[in-house]
GROMACS .gro file of C-alpha atoms in nm:
model
  304
    1UNK     CA    1  10.674   8.794  10.602
    2UNK     CA    2  10.640   9.120  10.418
    3UNK     CA    3  10.622   9.072  10.041
    4UNK     CA    4  10.877   9.247   9.821
    5UNK     CA    5  10.679   9.419   9.547
    6UNK     CA    6  10.988   9.443   9.328
    7UNK     CA    7  10.959   9.071   9.269
    8UNK     CA    8  10.601   9.092   9.149
    9UNK     CA    9  10.486   9.106   8.791
   10UNK     CA   10  10.406   9.425   8.599
   11UNK     CA   11  10.183   9.675   8.773
   12UNK     CA   12   9.825   9.708   8.672
   13UNK     CA   13   9.729   9.337   8.685
   14UNK     CA   14   9.419   9.229   8.870
   15UNK     CA   15   9.117   9.433   8.961
   16UNK     CA   16   9.273   9.768   9.040
   17UNK     CA   17   9.075  10.046   8.873
   18UNK     CA   18   9.244  10.340   8.707
   19UNK     CA   19   9.217  10.600   8.986
   20UNK     CA   20   9.242  10.883   8.735
   21UNK     CA   21   8.906  10.785   8.583
   22UNK     CA   22   8.609  10.822   8.819
   23UNK     CA   23   8.375  10.527   8.792
   24UNK     CA   24   7.999  10.541   8.766
   25UNK     CA   25   7.984  10.456   9.136
   26UNK     CA   26   8.196  10.758   9.217
   27UNK     CA   27   7.981  10.988   9.005
   28UNK     CA   28   7.673  10.854   9.181
   29UNK     CA   29   7.829  10.928   9.519
   30UNK     CA   30   7.889  11.285   9.415
   31UNK     CA   31   7.532  11.330   9.295
   32UNK     CA   32   7.353  11.138   9.573
   33UNK     CA   33   7.553  11.141   9.900
   34UNK     CA   34   7.502  10.823  10.096
   35UNK     CA   35   7.328  10.839  10.431
   36UNK     CA   36   7.394  10.480  10.532
   37UNK     CA   37   7.571  10.433  10.866
   38UNK     CA   38   7.845  10.228  10.705
   39UNK     CA   39   7.937  10.506  10.464
   40UNK     CA   40   7.921  10.817  10.678
   41UNK     CA   41   8.057  10.962  11.000
   42UNK     CA   42   7.752  10.942  11.221
   43UNK     CA   43   7.736  11.160  11.533
   44UNK     CA   44   7.795  10.956  11.844
   45UNK     CA   45   7.562  11.012  12.139
   46UNK     CA   46   7.734  11.104  12.462
   47UNK     CA   47   7.593  10.801  12.643
   48UNK     CA   48   7.768  10.570  12.396
   49UNK     CA   49   8.102  10.681  12.529
   50UNK     CA   50   8.342  10.928  12.377
   51UNK     CA   51   8.588  10.648  12.301
   52UNK     CA   52   8.367  10.536  12.011
   53UNK     CA   53   8.466  10.835  11.799
   54UNK     CA   54   8.831  10.736  11.829
   55UNK     CA   55   8.794  10.378  11.706
   56UNK     CA   56   8.888  10.257  11.359
   57UNK     CA   57   8.756   9.903  11.376
   58UNK     CA   58   8.688   9.762  11.030
   59UNK     CA   59   8.907  10.021  10.857
   60UNK     CA   60   9.225   9.948  10.659
   61UNK     CA   61   9.514  10.191  10.697
   62UNK     CA   62   9.832  10.230  10.494
   63UNK     CA   63  10.131  10.410  10.643
   64UNK     CA   64  10.423  10.480  10.412
   65UNK     CA   65  10.780  10.537  10.526
   66UNK     CA   66  10.753  10.314  10.833
   67UNK     CA   67  11.089  10.137  10.816
   68UNK     CA   68  11.255  10.305  11.113
   69UNK     CA   69  11.166  10.172  11.462
   70UNK     CA   70  11.194  10.521  11.608
   71UNK     CA   71  11.031  10.722  11.330
   72UNK     CA   72  10.698  10.894  11.280
   73UNK     CA   73  10.567  10.628  11.040
   74UNK     CA   74  10.627  10.344  11.285
   75UNK     CA   75  10.468  10.535  11.574
   76UNK     CA   76  10.167  10.617  11.356
   77UNK     CA   77  10.119  10.257  11.245
   78UNK     CA   78  10.133  10.139  11.606
   79UNK     CA   79   9.872  10.393  11.714
   80UNK     CA   80   9.633  10.321  11.427
   81UNK     CA   81   9.654   9.949  11.502
   82UNK     CA   82   9.575  10.022  11.868
   83UNK     CA   83   9.265  10.208  11.748
   84UNK     CA   84   9.142   9.895  11.574
   85UNK     CA   85   9.254   9.943  11.213
   86UNK     CA   86   9.407   9.670  11.000
   87UNK     CA   87   9.740   9.828  10.910
   88UNK     CA   88   9.977   9.792  10.616
   89UNK     CA   89  10.319   9.954  10.618
   90UNK     CA   90  10.567  10.012  10.338
   91UNK     CA   91  10.933  10.105  10.311
   92UNK     CA   92  11.201  10.101  10.045
   93UNK     CA   93  11.412   9.839  10.226
   94UNK     CA   94  11.365   9.492  10.368
   95UNK     CA   95  11.389   9.619  10.724
   96UNK     CA   96  11.013   9.664  10.691
   97UNK     CA   97  10.993   9.287  10.756
   98UNK     CA   98  11.115   9.349  11.112
   99UNK     CA   99  10.877   9.639  11.169
  100UNK     CA  100  10.581   9.436  11.043
  101UNK     CA  101  10.666   9.149  11.277
  102UNK     CA  102  10.705   9.383  11.575
  103UNK     CA  103  10.370   9.551  11.514
  104UNK     CA  104  10.175   9.250  11.398
  105UNK     CA  105  10.083   9.417  11.070
  106UNK     CA  106  10.143   9.352  10.700
  107UNK     CA  107  10.456   9.498  10.541
  108UNK     CA  108  10.552   9.570  10.182
  109UNK     CA  109  10.872   9.677  10.008
  110UNK     CA  110  10.836   9.934   9.730
  111UNK     CA  111  11.002  10.244   9.587
  112UNK     CA  112  10.719  10.496   9.595
  113UNK     CA  113  10.892  10.729   9.349
  114UNK     CA  114  10.834  10.465   9.079
  115UNK     CA  115  10.484  10.465   8.932
  116UNK     CA  116  10.483  10.095   8.846
  117UNK     CA  117  10.582   9.994   9.199
  118UNK     CA  118  10.305  10.208   9.347
  119UNK     CA  119  10.057  10.033   9.119
  120UNK     CA  120  10.186   9.693   9.230
  121UNK     CA  121  10.161   9.804   9.592
  122UNK     CA  122   9.797   9.905   9.548
  123UNK     CA  123   9.709   9.565   9.400
  124UNK     CA  124   9.895   9.375   9.671
  125UNK     CA  125   9.736   9.564   9.961
  126UNK     CA  126   9.384   9.519   9.828
  127UNK     CA  127   9.449   9.147   9.778
  128UNK     CA  128   9.616   9.081  10.113
  129UNK     CA  129   9.470   9.338  10.354
  130UNK     CA  130   9.166   9.497  10.191
  131UNK     CA  131   9.055   9.824  10.035
  132UNK     CA  132   9.242  10.114  10.193
  133UNK     CA  133   9.030  10.360  10.393
  134UNK     CA  134   9.311  10.556  10.558
  135UNK     CA  135   9.633  10.674  10.398
  136UNK     CA  136   9.922  10.837  10.581
  137UNK     CA  137  10.179  10.970  10.332
  138UNK     CA  138  10.484  10.975  10.556
  139UNK     CA  139  10.744  10.858  10.304
  140UNK     CA  140  10.997  11.118  10.201
  141UNK     CA  141  11.150  11.242  10.523
  142UNK     CA  142  11.529  11.238  10.519
  143UNK     CA  143  11.711  10.947  10.678
  144UNK     CA  144  12.067  10.840  10.745
  145UNK     CA  145  12.055  10.620  10.436
  146UNK     CA  146  11.904  10.897  10.222
  147UNK     CA  147  12.009  11.231  10.369
  148UNK     CA  148  11.860  11.564  10.276
  149UNK     CA  149  12.046  11.757  10.007
  150UNK     CA  150  12.191  12.071  10.163
  151UNK     CA  151  12.320  12.300   9.892
  152UNK     CA  152  12.243  12.657   9.778
  153UNK     CA  153  12.028  12.685   9.467
  154UNK     CA  154  12.323  12.814   9.263
  155UNK     CA  155  12.510  12.491   9.339
  156UNK     CA  156  12.215  12.251   9.331
  157UNK     CA  157  12.217  12.008   9.041
  158UNK     CA  158  11.900  11.926   8.853
  159UNK     CA  159  11.931  11.563   8.966
  160UNK     CA  160  11.949  11.671   9.331
  161UNK     CA  161  11.649  11.898   9.288
  162UNK     CA  162  11.447  11.618   9.126
  163UNK     CA  163  11.549  11.375   9.400
  164UNK     CA  164  11.412  11.606   9.671
  165UNK     CA  165  11.088  11.673   9.483
  166UNK     CA  166  11.034  11.307   9.398
  167UNK     CA  167  11.107  11.180   9.748
  168UNK     CA  168  10.898  11.437   9.931
  169UNK     CA  169  10.618  11.531   9.690
  170UNK     CA  170  10.588  11.285   9.404
  171UNK     CA  171  10.551  10.996   9.648
  172UNK     CA  172  10.246  11.160   9.807
  173UNK     CA  173  10.095  11.226   9.464
  174UNK     CA  174  10.146  10.874   9.330
  175UNK     CA  175  10.022  10.693   9.640
  176UNK     CA  176   9.721  10.921   9.686
  177UNK     CA  177   9.622  10.877   9.323
  178UNK     CA  178   9.640  10.500   9.360
  179UNK     CA  179   9.389  10.487   9.649
  180UNK     CA  180   9.147  10.781   9.625
  181UNK     CA  181   8.927  10.601   9.373
  182UNK     CA  182   8.861  10.314   9.612
  183UNK     CA  183   8.791  10.549   9.900
  184UNK     CA  184   8.544  10.745   9.690
  185UNK     CA  185   8.360  10.429   9.589
  186UNK     CA  186   8.314  10.342   9.957
  187UNK     CA  187   8.216  10.699  10.045
  188UNK     CA  188   8.465  10.731  10.333
  189UNK     CA  189   8.835  10.804  10.359
  190UNK     CA  190   9.112  10.980  10.544
  191UNK     CA  191   9.437  11.107  10.395
  192UNK     CA  192   9.705  11.270  10.609
  193UNK     CA  193  10.016  11.405  10.439
  194UNK     CA  194  10.344  11.478  10.612
  195UNK     CA  195  10.458  11.830  10.535
  196UNK     CA  196  10.709  12.016  10.755
  197UNK     CA  197  10.760  12.360  10.899
  198UNK     CA  198  11.040  12.407  10.646
  199UNK     CA  199  10.865  12.532  10.333
  200UNK     CA  200  10.506  12.601  10.440
  201UNK     CA  201  10.603  12.801  10.751
  202UNK     CA  202  10.968  12.903  10.727
  203UNK     CA  203  11.286  12.821  10.540
  204UNK     CA  204  11.657  12.780  10.590
  205UNK     CA  205  11.946  12.844  10.351
  206UNK     CA  206  12.051  12.548  10.136
  207UNK     CA  207  11.716  12.368  10.172
  208UNK     CA  208  11.536  12.493   9.862
  209UNK     CA  209  11.448  12.151   9.723
  210UNK     CA  210  11.311  12.019  10.051
  211UNK     CA  211  11.124  12.341  10.130
  212UNK     CA  212  10.968  12.356   9.784
  213UNK     CA  213  10.857  11.994   9.805
  214UNK     CA  214  10.700  12.031  10.150
  215UNK     CA  215  10.520  12.349  10.046
  216UNK     CA  216  10.397  12.150   9.748
  217UNK     CA  217  10.263  11.883   9.984
  218UNK     CA  218  10.039  12.147  10.143
  219UNK     CA  219   9.915  12.259   9.801
  220UNK     CA  220   9.844  11.898   9.705
  221UNK     CA  221   9.661  11.849  10.035
  222UNK     CA  222   9.430  12.145   9.980
  223UNK     CA  223   9.359  12.058   9.617
  224UNK     CA  224   9.276  11.698   9.705
  225UNK     CA  225   9.058  11.812   9.993
  226UNK     CA  226   8.841  12.014   9.757
  227UNK     CA  227   8.832  11.741   9.494
  228UNK     CA  228   8.726  11.469   9.737
  229UNK     CA  229   8.507  11.648   9.991
  230UNK     CA  230   8.183  11.531   9.825
  231UNK     CA  231   8.303  11.171   9.843
  232UNK     CA  232   8.327  11.164  10.222
  233UNK     CA  233   8.707  11.188  10.220
  234UNK     CA  234   8.902  11.435  10.432
  235UNK     CA  235   9.257  11.535  10.340
  236UNK     CA  236   9.484  11.714  10.585
  237UNK     CA  237   9.852  11.770  10.652
  238UNK     CA  238  10.071  11.788  10.958
  239UNK     CA  239  10.385  11.998  10.967
  240UNK     CA  240  10.631  11.869  11.227
  241UNK     CA  241  10.907  12.092  11.351
  242UNK     CA  242  11.211  11.945  11.524
  243UNK     CA  243  11.126  11.585  11.612
  244UNK     CA  244  11.366  11.346  11.786
  245UNK     CA  245  11.394  11.046  11.554
  246UNK     CA  246  11.676  10.813  11.461
  247UNK     CA  247  11.760  11.044  11.171
  248UNK     CA  248  11.801  11.353  11.392
  249UNK     CA  249  12.143  11.517  11.395
  250UNK     CA  250  12.305  11.662  11.705
  251UNK     CA  251  12.257  12.010  11.560
  252UNK     CA  252  11.884  11.949  11.514
  253UNK     CA  253  11.846  11.813  11.866
  254UNK     CA  254  12.028  12.115  12.006
  255UNK     CA  255  11.787  12.339  11.816
  256UNK     CA  256  11.501  12.142  11.965
  257UNK     CA  257  11.614  12.231  12.316
  258UNK     CA  258  11.594  12.596  12.210
  259UNK     CA  259  11.220  12.582  12.133
  260UNK     CA  260  10.965  12.742  12.370
  261UNK     CA  261  10.896  12.399  12.521
  262UNK     CA  262  11.264  12.342  12.575
  263UNK     CA  263  11.284  12.009  12.392
  264UNK     CA  264  11.231  11.848  12.053
  265UNK     CA  265  10.905  11.670  11.986
  266UNK     CA  266  10.862  11.294  11.976
  267UNK     CA  267  10.732  11.067  11.699
  268UNK     CA  268  10.451  10.963  11.933
  269UNK     CA  269  10.332  11.323  11.963
  270UNK     CA  270  10.316  11.356  11.585
  271UNK     CA  271  10.148  11.016  11.557
  272UNK     CA  272   9.879  11.120  11.805
  273UNK     CA  273   9.790  11.418  11.587
  274UNK     CA  274   9.784  11.209  11.271
  275UNK     CA  275   9.566  10.947  11.439
  276UNK     CA  276   9.315  11.211  11.542
  277UNK     CA  277   9.289  11.339  11.185
  278UNK     CA  278   9.226  10.979  11.074
  279UNK     CA  279   8.950  10.926  11.327
  280UNK     CA  280   8.573  10.961  11.283
  281UNK     CA  281   8.587  11.249  11.531
  282UNK     CA  282   8.779  11.462  11.278
  283UNK     CA  283   8.504  11.438  11.016
  284UNK     CA  284   8.460  11.816  10.982
  285UNK     CA  285   8.829  11.898  10.933
  286UNK     CA  286   8.967  11.900  10.580
  287UNK     CA  287   9.221  12.095  10.376
  288UNK     CA  288   9.410  12.201  10.687
  289UNK     CA  289   9.774  12.198  10.794
  290UNK     CA  290   9.844  12.147  11.164
  291UNK     CA  291  10.187  12.260  11.285
  292UNK     CA  292  10.350  12.041  11.551
  293UNK     CA  293  10.656  12.231  11.667
  294UNK     CA  294  10.609  12.318  12.033
  295UNK     CA  295  10.522  12.677  11.948
  296UNK     CA  296  10.853  12.744  11.775
  297UNK     CA  297  10.702  12.895  11.461
  298UNK     CA  298  10.496  13.153  11.648
  299UNK     CA  299  10.768  13.284  11.874
  300UNK     CA  300  10.881  13.632  11.777
  301UNK     CA  301  11.211  13.631  11.962
  302UNK     CA  302  11.422  13.412  12.185
  303UNK     CA  303  11.317  13.403  12.546
  304UNK     CA  304  11.564  13.547  12.794
   0.00000   0.00000   0.00000
């Protein structure tokens, strides 16, 4: 059964260290990089099999926003588990109980826009699953229950603007801050943030809040990548285009069929990219944004 963090006591109890204050261990890691095999991405000899660089055995992964059975978060959690990771998933609703049972992972309920709930989540995961090595910040994408605000800036209320920023950017900030300290102490980590083509690559009318937040995710990704590179942590982002999920509208799906590949993408295709960036084989990639849109963003004009 997935625990509901809203029923827990005040955040900050237990052994969770303040991630905003680097410990002596973290400062030591910066000054004297570890060369131990357990703390570094060691090159794998060809005769050991290329599959070894794709395994995540012994690692703990957290995937946020995994409540939908046909969403990117769920597909990512399933793939990371298949690669050997112990996986924790989180959502804002109790449907995460069903997803956790289906995947055979540990689920948590928390509102990741609330600082105290993120702190409680961090304590609970460490206690029940272990120290997090891999973080996929997927929470924030629009859903049927929490649709994207579509309104021109002149008509956008401050509350609507804040809701888009908090849901799509603040969540990534709060959750990353809660776990980067532990990753740095272990000298290894992977963070993958979900951006979007809207904002970093292009924009549409009436989507200012969403576009600004997703562009902010890329900025956060690059800043974190530079802050954490000496600690053995890579930070990257993926920018999906039109992906066929349970939240997709008929208009979006129709637009997907107009892409160069002639179809929208699938959550599994996005998950495969995320999983690669989480793997030991992606150890020399950091601060990057990988667009997953079937070539739509590079097309100059519609094909005839």
